[in-house]
């Protein structure tokens, strides 16, 4: 199990860091993070622990590109529909 810990004597600064860190972790599709656990801290600081693990294999959705379209953007010559540029998605290396 992998744990991330946010520990500081300055509680306000720790809360500010968590306000940035937690949305980033939740938006990351390669990781799964547990709910943060606040631990007691002598002196009023902040101690927070999160369990983090790799997410399962990502789900990939592919659209067919060989199906004729009845309407769509036309090229400047008025011929066949212009092809859309598509980004290639890269999967993380297997580990």
mmCIF file of N, CA and C in Angstrom:
data_model
loop_
_atom_site.group_PDB
_atom_site.id
_atom_site.type_symbol
_atom_site.label_atom_id
_atom_site.label_comp_id
_atom_site.label_asym_id
_atom_site.label_seq_id
_atom_site.Cartn_x
_atom_site.Cartn_y
_atom_site.Cartn_z
ATOM 1 N N UNK A 1 0.850 -1.176 0.000
ATOM 2 C CA UNK A 1 0.000 0.000 0.000
ATOM 3 C C UNK A 1 0.895 1.238 0.000
ATOM 4 N N UNK A 2 0.526 2.218 -0.787
ATOM 5 C CA UNK A 2 1.245 3.480 -0.862
ATOM 6 C C UNK A 2 0.424 4.532 -0.128
ATOM 7 N N UNK A 3 1.098 5.326 0.688
ATOM 8 C CA UNK A 3 0.406 6.390 1.412
ATOM 9 C C UNK A 3 1.042 7.739 1.083
ATOM 10 N N UNK A 4 0.190 8.727 0.955
ATOM 11 C CA UNK A 4 0.634 10.115 0.862
ATOM 12 C C UNK A 4 0.287 10.767 2.188
ATOM 13 N N UNK A 5 1.238 11.522 2.708
ATOM 14 C CA UNK A 5 1.007 12.215 3.971
ATOM 15 C C UNK A 5 1.252 13.700 3.782
ATOM 16 N N UNK A 6 0.328 14.476 4.295
ATOM 17 C CA UNK A 6 0.507 15.924 4.346
ATOM 18 C C UNK A 6 0.633 16.254 5.821
ATOM 19 N N UNK A 7 1.831 16.711 6.211
ATOM 20 C CA UNK A 7 2.084 17.003 7.621
ATOM 21 C C UNK A 7 2.743 18.368 7.727
ATOM 22 N N UNK A 8 2.218 19.177 8.606
ATOM 23 C CA UNK A 8 2.772 20.504 8.809
ATOM 24 C C UNK A 8 2.353 21.044 10.175
ATOM 25 N N UNK A 9 3.149 21.946 10.700
ATOM 26 C CA UNK A 9 2.786 22.619 11.945
ATOM 27 C C UNK A 9 1.841 23.781 11.686
ATOM 28 N N UNK A 10 1.766 24.239 10.426
ATOM 29 C CA UNK A 10 0.906 25.355 10.039
ATOM 30 C C UNK A 10 -0.374 24.796 9.414
ATOM 31 N N UNK A 11 -1.423 24.689 10.213
ATOM 32 C CA UNK A 11 -2.667 24.070 9.764
ATOM 33 C C UNK A 11 -3.253 24.770 8.537
ATOM 34 N N UNK A 12 -3.240 26.088 8.516
ATOM 35 C CA UNK A 12 -3.824 26.831 7.401
ATOM 36 C C UNK A 12 -3.086 26.523 6.091
ATOM 37 N N UNK A 13 -1.763 26.502 6.150
ATOM 38 C CA UNK A 13 -0.985 26.199 4.949
ATOM 39 C C UNK A 13 -1.256 24.767 4.476
ATOM 40 N N UNK A 14 -1.368 23.825 5.400
ATOM 41 C CA UNK A 14 -1.694 22.452 5.045
ATOM 42 C C UNK A 14 -3.048 22.338 4.371
ATOM 43 N N UNK A 15 -4.040 23.047 4.877
ATOM 44 C CA UNK A 15 -5.375 23.050 4.267
ATOM 45 C C UNK A 15 -5.327 23.633 2.861
ATOM 46 N N UNK A 16 -4.511 24.667 2.656
ATOM 47 C CA UNK A 16 -4.374 25.266 1.323
ATOM 48 C C UNK A 16 -3.746 24.268 0.345
ATOM 49 N N UNK A 17 -2.747 23.533 0.800
ATOM 50 C CA UNK A 17 -2.113 22.525 -0.054
ATOM 51 C C UNK A 17 -3.119 21.421 -0.392
ATOM 52 N N UNK A 18 -3.888 20.964 0.594
ATOM 53 C CA UNK A 18 -4.893 19.932 0.343
ATOM 54 C C UNK A 18 -5.971 20.406 -0.625
ATOM 55 N N UNK A 19 -6.323 21.680 -0.566
ATOM 56 C CA UNK A 19 -7.337 22.225 -1.472
ATOM 57 C C UNK A 19 -6.885 22.140 -2.927
ATOM 58 N N UNK A 20 -5.591 22.148 -3.165
ATOM 59 C CA UNK A 20 -5.051 22.002 -4.521
ATOM 60 C C UNK A 20 -4.804 20.527 -4.842
ATOM 61 N N UNK A 21 -4.254 19.787 -3.891
ATOM 62 C CA UNK A 21 -3.843 18.404 -4.110
ATOM 63 C C UNK A 21 -5.015 17.448 -4.335
ATOM 64 N N UNK A 22 -6.061 17.545 -3.533
ATOM 65 C CA UNK A 22 -7.159 16.590 -3.625
ATOM 66 C C UNK A 22 -7.877 16.617 -4.975
ATOM 67 N N UNK A 23 -8.213 17.785 -5.538
ATOM 68 C CA UNK A 23 -8.836 17.775 -6.868
ATOM 69 C C UNK A 23 -7.911 17.191 -7.949
ATOM 70 N N UNK A 24 -6.606 17.415 -7.813
ATOM 71 C CA UNK A 24 -5.672 16.838 -8.782
ATOM 72 C C UNK A 24 -5.673 15.312 -8.695
ATOM 73 N N UNK A 25 -5.640 14.787 -7.486
ATOM 74 C CA UNK A 25 -5.678 13.331 -7.318
ATOM 75 C C UNK A 25 -6.988 12.742 -7.823
ATOM 76 N N UNK A 26 -8.088 13.403 -7.543
ATOM 77 C CA UNK A 26 -9.389 12.897 -7.975
ATOM 78 C C UNK A 26 -9.550 12.956 -9.493
ATOM 79 N N UNK A 27 -8.904 13.913 -10.145
ATOM 80 C CA UNK A 27 -8.998 14.046 -11.600
ATOM 81 C C UNK A 27 -8.064 13.096 -12.334
ATOM 82 N N UNK A 28 -7.073 12.570 -11.649
ATOM 83 C CA UNK A 28 -6.099 11.674 -12.276
ATOM 84 C C UNK A 28 -6.725 10.302 -12.497
ATOM 85 N N UNK A 29 -6.824 9.878 -13.753
ATOM 86 C CA UNK A 29 -7.438 8.591 -14.059
ATOM 87 C C UNK A 29 -6.482 7.419 -13.849
ATOM 88 N N UNK A 30 -5.210 7.686 -13.659
ATOM 89 C CA UNK A 30 -4.227 6.621 -13.463
ATOM 90 C C UNK A 30 -4.124 6.194 -11.999
ATOM 91 N N UNK A 31 -4.689 6.999 -11.091
ATOM 92 C CA UNK A 31 -4.597 6.705 -9.663
ATOM 93 C C UNK A 31 -5.977 6.645 -9.030
ATOM 94 N N UNK A 32 -6.062 5.880 -7.953
ATOM 95 C CA UNK A 32 -7.250 5.874 -7.106
ATOM 96 C C UNK A 32 -6.786 6.253 -5.713
ATOM 97 N N UNK A 33 -7.404 7.265 -5.146
ATOM 98 C CA UNK A 33 -7.033 7.734 -3.811
ATOM 99 C C UNK A 33 -8.205 7.541 -2.860
ATOM 100 N N UNK A 34 -7.876 7.159 -1.631
ATOM 101 C CA UNK A 34 -8.910 7.008 -0.608
ATOM 102 C C UNK A 34 -9.327 8.386 -0.108
ATOM 103 N N UNK A 35 -10.358 8.392 0.691
ATOM 104 C CA UNK A 35 -10.748 9.638 1.355
ATOM 105 C C UNK A 35 -9.640 10.001 2.338
ATOM 106 N N UNK A 36 -9.339 11.286 2.493
ATOM 107 C CA UNK A 36 -8.287 11.681 3.435
ATOM 108 C C UNK A 36 -8.693 11.374 4.877
ATOM 109 N N UNK A 37 -7.724 10.918 5.655
ATOM 110 C CA UNK A 37 -7.928 10.662 7.077
ATOM 111 C C UNK A 37 -7.124 11.680 7.862
ATOM 112 N N UNK A 38 -7.806 12.473 8.675
ATOM 113 C CA UNK A 38 -7.114 13.461 9.501
ATOM 114 C C UNK A 38 -6.688 12.803 10.805
ATOM 115 N N UNK A 39 -5.415 12.928 11.113
ATOM 116 C CA UNK A 39 -4.867 12.393 12.351
ATOM 117 C C UNK A 39 -4.648 13.527 13.329
ATOM 118 N N UNK A 40 -4.601 13.206 14.606
ATOM 119 C CA UNK A 40 -4.364 14.259 15.603
ATOM 120 C C UNK A 40 -2.916 14.737 15.513
ATOM 121 N N UNK A 41 -2.711 15.988 15.844
ATOM 122 C CA UNK A 41 -1.380 16.587 15.794
ATOM 123 C C UNK A 41 -1.218 17.445 17.036
ATOM 124 N N UNK A 42 -0.212 17.109 17.812
ATOM 125 C CA UNK A 42 0.034 17.934 19.003
ATOM 126 C C UNK A 42 0.472 19.319 18.559
ATOM 127 N N UNK A 43 -0.064 20.329 19.145
ATOM 128 C CA UNK A 43 0.318 21.690 18.808
ATOM 129 C C UNK A 43 -0.569 22.341 17.766
ATOM 130 N N UNK A 44 -1.617 21.653 17.296
ATOM 131 C CA UNK A 44 -2.583 22.288 16.404
ATOM 132 C C UNK A 44 -2.221 22.271 14.938
ATOM 133 N N UNK A 45 -1.212 21.568 14.520
ATOM 134 C CA UNK A 45 -0.857 21.498 13.097
ATOM 135 C C UNK A 45 -1.825 20.607 12.339
ATOM 136 N N UNK A 46 -1.350 20.057 11.227
ATOM 137 C CA UNK A 46 -2.208 19.232 10.385
ATOM 138 C C UNK A 46 -1.465 17.965 9.990
ATOM 139 N N UNK A 47 -2.146 16.824 10.081
ATOM 140 C CA UNK A 47 -1.627 15.541 9.613
ATOM 141 C C UNK A 47 -2.759 14.843 8.878
ATOM 142 N N UNK A 48 -2.557 14.609 7.602
ATOM 143 C CA UNK A 48 -3.570 13.948 6.774
ATOM 144 C C UNK A 48 -2.889 12.822 6.008
ATOM 145 N N UNK A 49 -3.565 11.668 5.944
ATOM 146 C CA UNK A 49 -3.026 10.502 5.248
ATOM 147 C C UNK A 49 -4.025 10.056 4.182
ATOM 148 N N UNK A 50 -3.501 9.704 2.990
ATOM 149 C CA UNK A 50 -4.322 9.156 1.899
ATOM 150 C C UNK A 50 -3.675 7.874 1.417
ATOM 151 N N UNK A 51 -4.461 6.839 1.199
ATOM 152 C CA UNK A 51 -3.964 5.637 0.547
ATOM 153 C C UNK A 51 -4.131 5.829 -0.947
ATOM 154 N N UNK A 52 -3.085 5.506 -1.706
ATOM 155 C CA UNK A 52 -3.100 5.706 -3.157
ATOM 156 C C UNK A 52 -2.688 4.408 -3.830
ATOM 157 N N UNK A 53 -3.396 4.058 -4.905
ATOM 158 C CA UNK A 53 -3.014 2.892 -5.687
ATOM 159 C C UNK A 53 -3.252 3.169 -7.166
ATOM 160 N N UNK A 54 -2.607 2.376 -8.000
ATOM 161 C CA UNK A 54 -2.805 2.512 -9.432
ATOM 162 C C UNK A 54 -4.211 2.060 -9.793
ATOM 163 N N UNK A 55 -4.825 2.790 -10.696
ATOM 164 C CA UNK A 55 -6.154 2.415 -11.164
ATOM 165 C C UNK A 55 -6.022 1.225 -12.110
ATOM 166 N N UNK A 56 -7.110 0.529 -12.328
ATOM 167 C CA UNK A 56 -7.109 -0.578 -13.275
ATOM 168 C C UNK A 56 -6.863 -0.071 -14.690
ATOM 169 N N UNK A 57 -6.844 -0.970 -15.631
ATOM 170 C CA UNK A 57 -6.608 -0.593 -17.030
ATOM 171 C C UNK A 57 -7.685 0.392 -17.476
ATOM 172 N N UNK A 58 -7.284 1.448 -18.157
ATOM 173 C CA UNK A 58 -8.271 2.445 -18.596
ATOM 174 C C UNK A 58 -9.189 1.873 -19.671
ATOM 175 N N UNK A 59 -10.409 2.366 -19.715
ATOM 176 C CA UNK A 59 -11.363 1.977 -20.746
ATOM 177 C C UNK A 59 -11.160 2.894 -21.939
ATOM 178 N N UNK A 60 -11.035 2.289 -23.102
ATOM 179 C CA UNK A 60 -10.811 3.064 -24.319
ATOM 180 C C UNK A 60 -12.025 2.908 -25.215
ATOM 181 N N UNK A 61 -12.570 4.024 -25.705
ATOM 182 C CA UNK A 61 -13.695 4.008 -26.624
ATOM 183 C C UNK A 61 -13.194 4.445 -27.986
ATOM 184 N N UNK A 62 -13.534 3.667 -29.010
ATOM 185 C CA UNK A 62 -13.069 3.963 -30.363
ATOM 186 C C UNK A 62 -14.279 4.183 -31.246
ATOM 187 N N UNK A 63 -14.246 5.269 -32.025
ATOM 188 C CA UNK A 63 -15.312 5.526 -32.980
ATOM 189 C C UNK A 63 -14.918 4.942 -34.323
ATOM 190 N N UNK A 64 -15.895 4.378 -35.033
ATOM 191 C CA UNK A 64 -15.600 3.857 -36.363
ATOM 192 C C UNK A 64 -15.384 5.018 -37.306
ATOM 193 N N UNK A 65 -14.383 4.879 -38.158
ATOM 194 C CA UNK A 65 -14.092 5.939 -39.116
ATOM 195 C C UNK A 65 -14.377 5.484 -40.540
ATOM 196 N N UNK A 66 -14.826 4.243 -40.716
ATOM 197 C CA UNK A 66 -15.064 3.732 -42.061
ATOM 198 C C UNK A 66 -16.534 3.782 -42.466
ATOM 199 N N UNK A 67 -17.392 4.369 -41.641
ATOM 200 C CA UNK A 67 -18.806 4.483 -41.944
ATOM 201 C C UNK A 67 -19.037 5.798 -42.675
ATOM 202 N N UNK A 68 -19.656 5.767 -43.876
ATOM 203 C CA UNK A 68 -19.897 7.020 -44.606
ATOM 204 C C UNK A 68 -20.831 7.932 -43.823
ATOM 205 N N UNK A 69 -20.541 9.185 -43.872
ATOM 206 C CA UNK A 69 -21.369 10.184 -43.188
ATOM 207 C C UNK A 69 -22.273 10.850 -44.216
ATOM 208 N N UNK A 70 -23.526 11.067 -43.835
ATOM 209 C CA UNK A 70 -24.466 11.690 -44.762
ATOM 210 C C UNK A 70 -24.283 13.197 -44.821
ATOM 211 N N UNK A 71 -23.801 13.786 -43.750
ATOM 212 C CA UNK A 71 -23.573 15.225 -43.756
ATOM 213 C C UNK A 71 -22.361 15.512 -42.894
ATOM 214 N N UNK A 72 -21.799 16.654 -43.077
ATOM 215 C CA UNK A 72 -20.620 17.023 -42.314
ATOM 216 C C UNK A 72 -19.881 18.131 -43.032
ATOM 217 N N UNK A 73 -18.764 18.558 -42.485
ATOM 218 C CA UNK A 73 -18.025 19.637 -43.125
ATOM 219 C C UNK A 73 -17.502 19.208 -44.484
ATOM 220 N N UNK A 74 -17.585 20.074 -45.450
ATOM 221 C CA UNK A 74 -17.113 19.806 -46.811
ATOM 222 C C UNK A 74 -15.770 20.488 -47.033
ATOM 223 N N UNK A 75 -14.990 19.917 -47.910
ATOM 224 C CA UNK A 75 -13.708 20.547 -48.240
ATOM 225 C C UNK A 75 -13.958 21.779 -49.093
ATOM 226 N N UNK A 76 -12.921 22.540 -49.358
ATOM 227 C CA UNK A 76 -13.055 23.786 -50.129
ATOM 228 C C UNK A 76 -13.476 23.522 -51.569
ATOM 229 N N UNK A 77 -13.184 22.350 -52.077
ATOM 230 C CA UNK A 77 -13.536 22.045 -53.465
ATOM 231 C C UNK A 77 -14.961 21.551 -53.585
ATOM 232 N N UNK A 78 -15.656 21.373 -52.480
ATOM 233 C CA UNK A 78 -17.032 20.928 -52.518
ATOM 234 C C UNK A 78 -17.163 19.426 -52.704
ATOM 235 N N UNK A 79 -16.085 18.690 -52.555
ATOM 236 C CA UNK A 79 -16.096 17.238 -52.753
ATOM 237 C C UNK A 79 -16.499 16.512 -51.486
ATOM 238 N N UNK A 80 -15.747 15.491 -51.168
ATOM 239 C CA UNK A 80 -16.036 14.653 -50.006
ATOM 240 C C UNK A 80 -15.882 15.447 -48.709
ATOM 241 N N UNK A 81 -16.534 14.981 -47.652
ATOM 242 C CA UNK A 81 -16.398 15.673 -46.357
ATOM 243 C C UNK A 81 -14.936 15.717 -45.906
ATOM 244 N N UNK A 82 -14.571 16.830 -45.308
ATOM 245 C CA UNK A 82 -13.205 16.983 -44.794
ATOM 246 C C UNK A 82 -13.012 16.043 -43.619
ATOM 247 N N UNK A 83 -11.833 15.441 -43.497
ATOM 248 C CA UNK A 83 -11.545 14.536 -42.382
ATOM 249 C C UNK A 83 -11.243 15.350 -41.141
ATOM 250 N N UNK A 84 -11.762 14.890 -40.044
ATOM 251 C CA UNK A 84 -11.464 15.536 -38.761
ATOM 252 C C UNK A 84 -10.118 15.039 -38.268
ATOM 253 N N UNK A 85 -9.382 15.939 -37.667
ATOM 254 C CA UNK A 85 -8.130 15.554 -37.017
ATOM 255 C C UNK A 85 -8.501 14.912 -35.689
ATOM 256 N N UNK A 86 -7.926 13.757 -35.379
ATOM 257 C CA UNK A 86 -8.188 13.088 -34.107
ATOM 258 C C UNK A 86 -6.891 12.930 -33.360
ATOM 259 N N UNK A 87 -6.963 13.147 -32.065
ATOM 260 C CA UNK A 87 -5.785 12.953 -31.218
ATOM 261 C C UNK A 87 -5.620 11.477 -30.949
ATOM 262 N N UNK A 88 -4.396 11.025 -30.937
ATOM 263 C CA UNK A 88 -4.114 9.645 -30.544
ATOM 264 C C UNK A 88 -3.979 9.595 -29.042
ATOM 265 N N UNK A 89 -4.602 8.618 -28.436
ATOM 266 C CA UNK A 89 -4.507 8.447 -26.996
ATOM 267 C C UNK A 89 -3.427 7.426 -26.705
ATOM 268 N N UNK A 90 -2.563 7.768 -25.791
ATOM 269 C CA UNK A 90 -1.503 6.852 -25.398
ATOM 270 C C UNK A 90 -1.830 6.267 -24.036
ATOM 271 N N UNK A 91 -1.719 4.965 -23.944
ATOM 272 C CA UNK A 91 -1.945 4.292 -22.675
ATOM 273 C C UNK A 91 -0.665 4.315 -21.859
ATOM 274 N N UNK A 92 -0.772 4.333 -20.545
ATOM 275 C CA UNK A 92 0.434 4.303 -19.723
ATOM 276 C C UNK A 92 1.160 2.970 -19.906
ATOM 277 N N UNK A 93 2.481 2.967 -19.720
ATOM 278 C CA UNK A 93 3.215 1.720 -19.872
ATOM 279 C C UNK A 93 2.740 0.677 -18.867
ATOM 280 N N UNK A 94 2.716 -0.577 -19.314
ATOM 281 C CA UNK A 94 2.291 -1.672 -18.424
ATOM 282 C C UNK A 94 3.358 -1.891 -17.362
ATOM 283 N N UNK A 95 2.924 -2.146 -16.169
ATOM 284 C CA UNK A 95 3.906 -2.289 -15.093
ATOM 285 C C UNK A 95 3.680 -3.416 -14.217
#
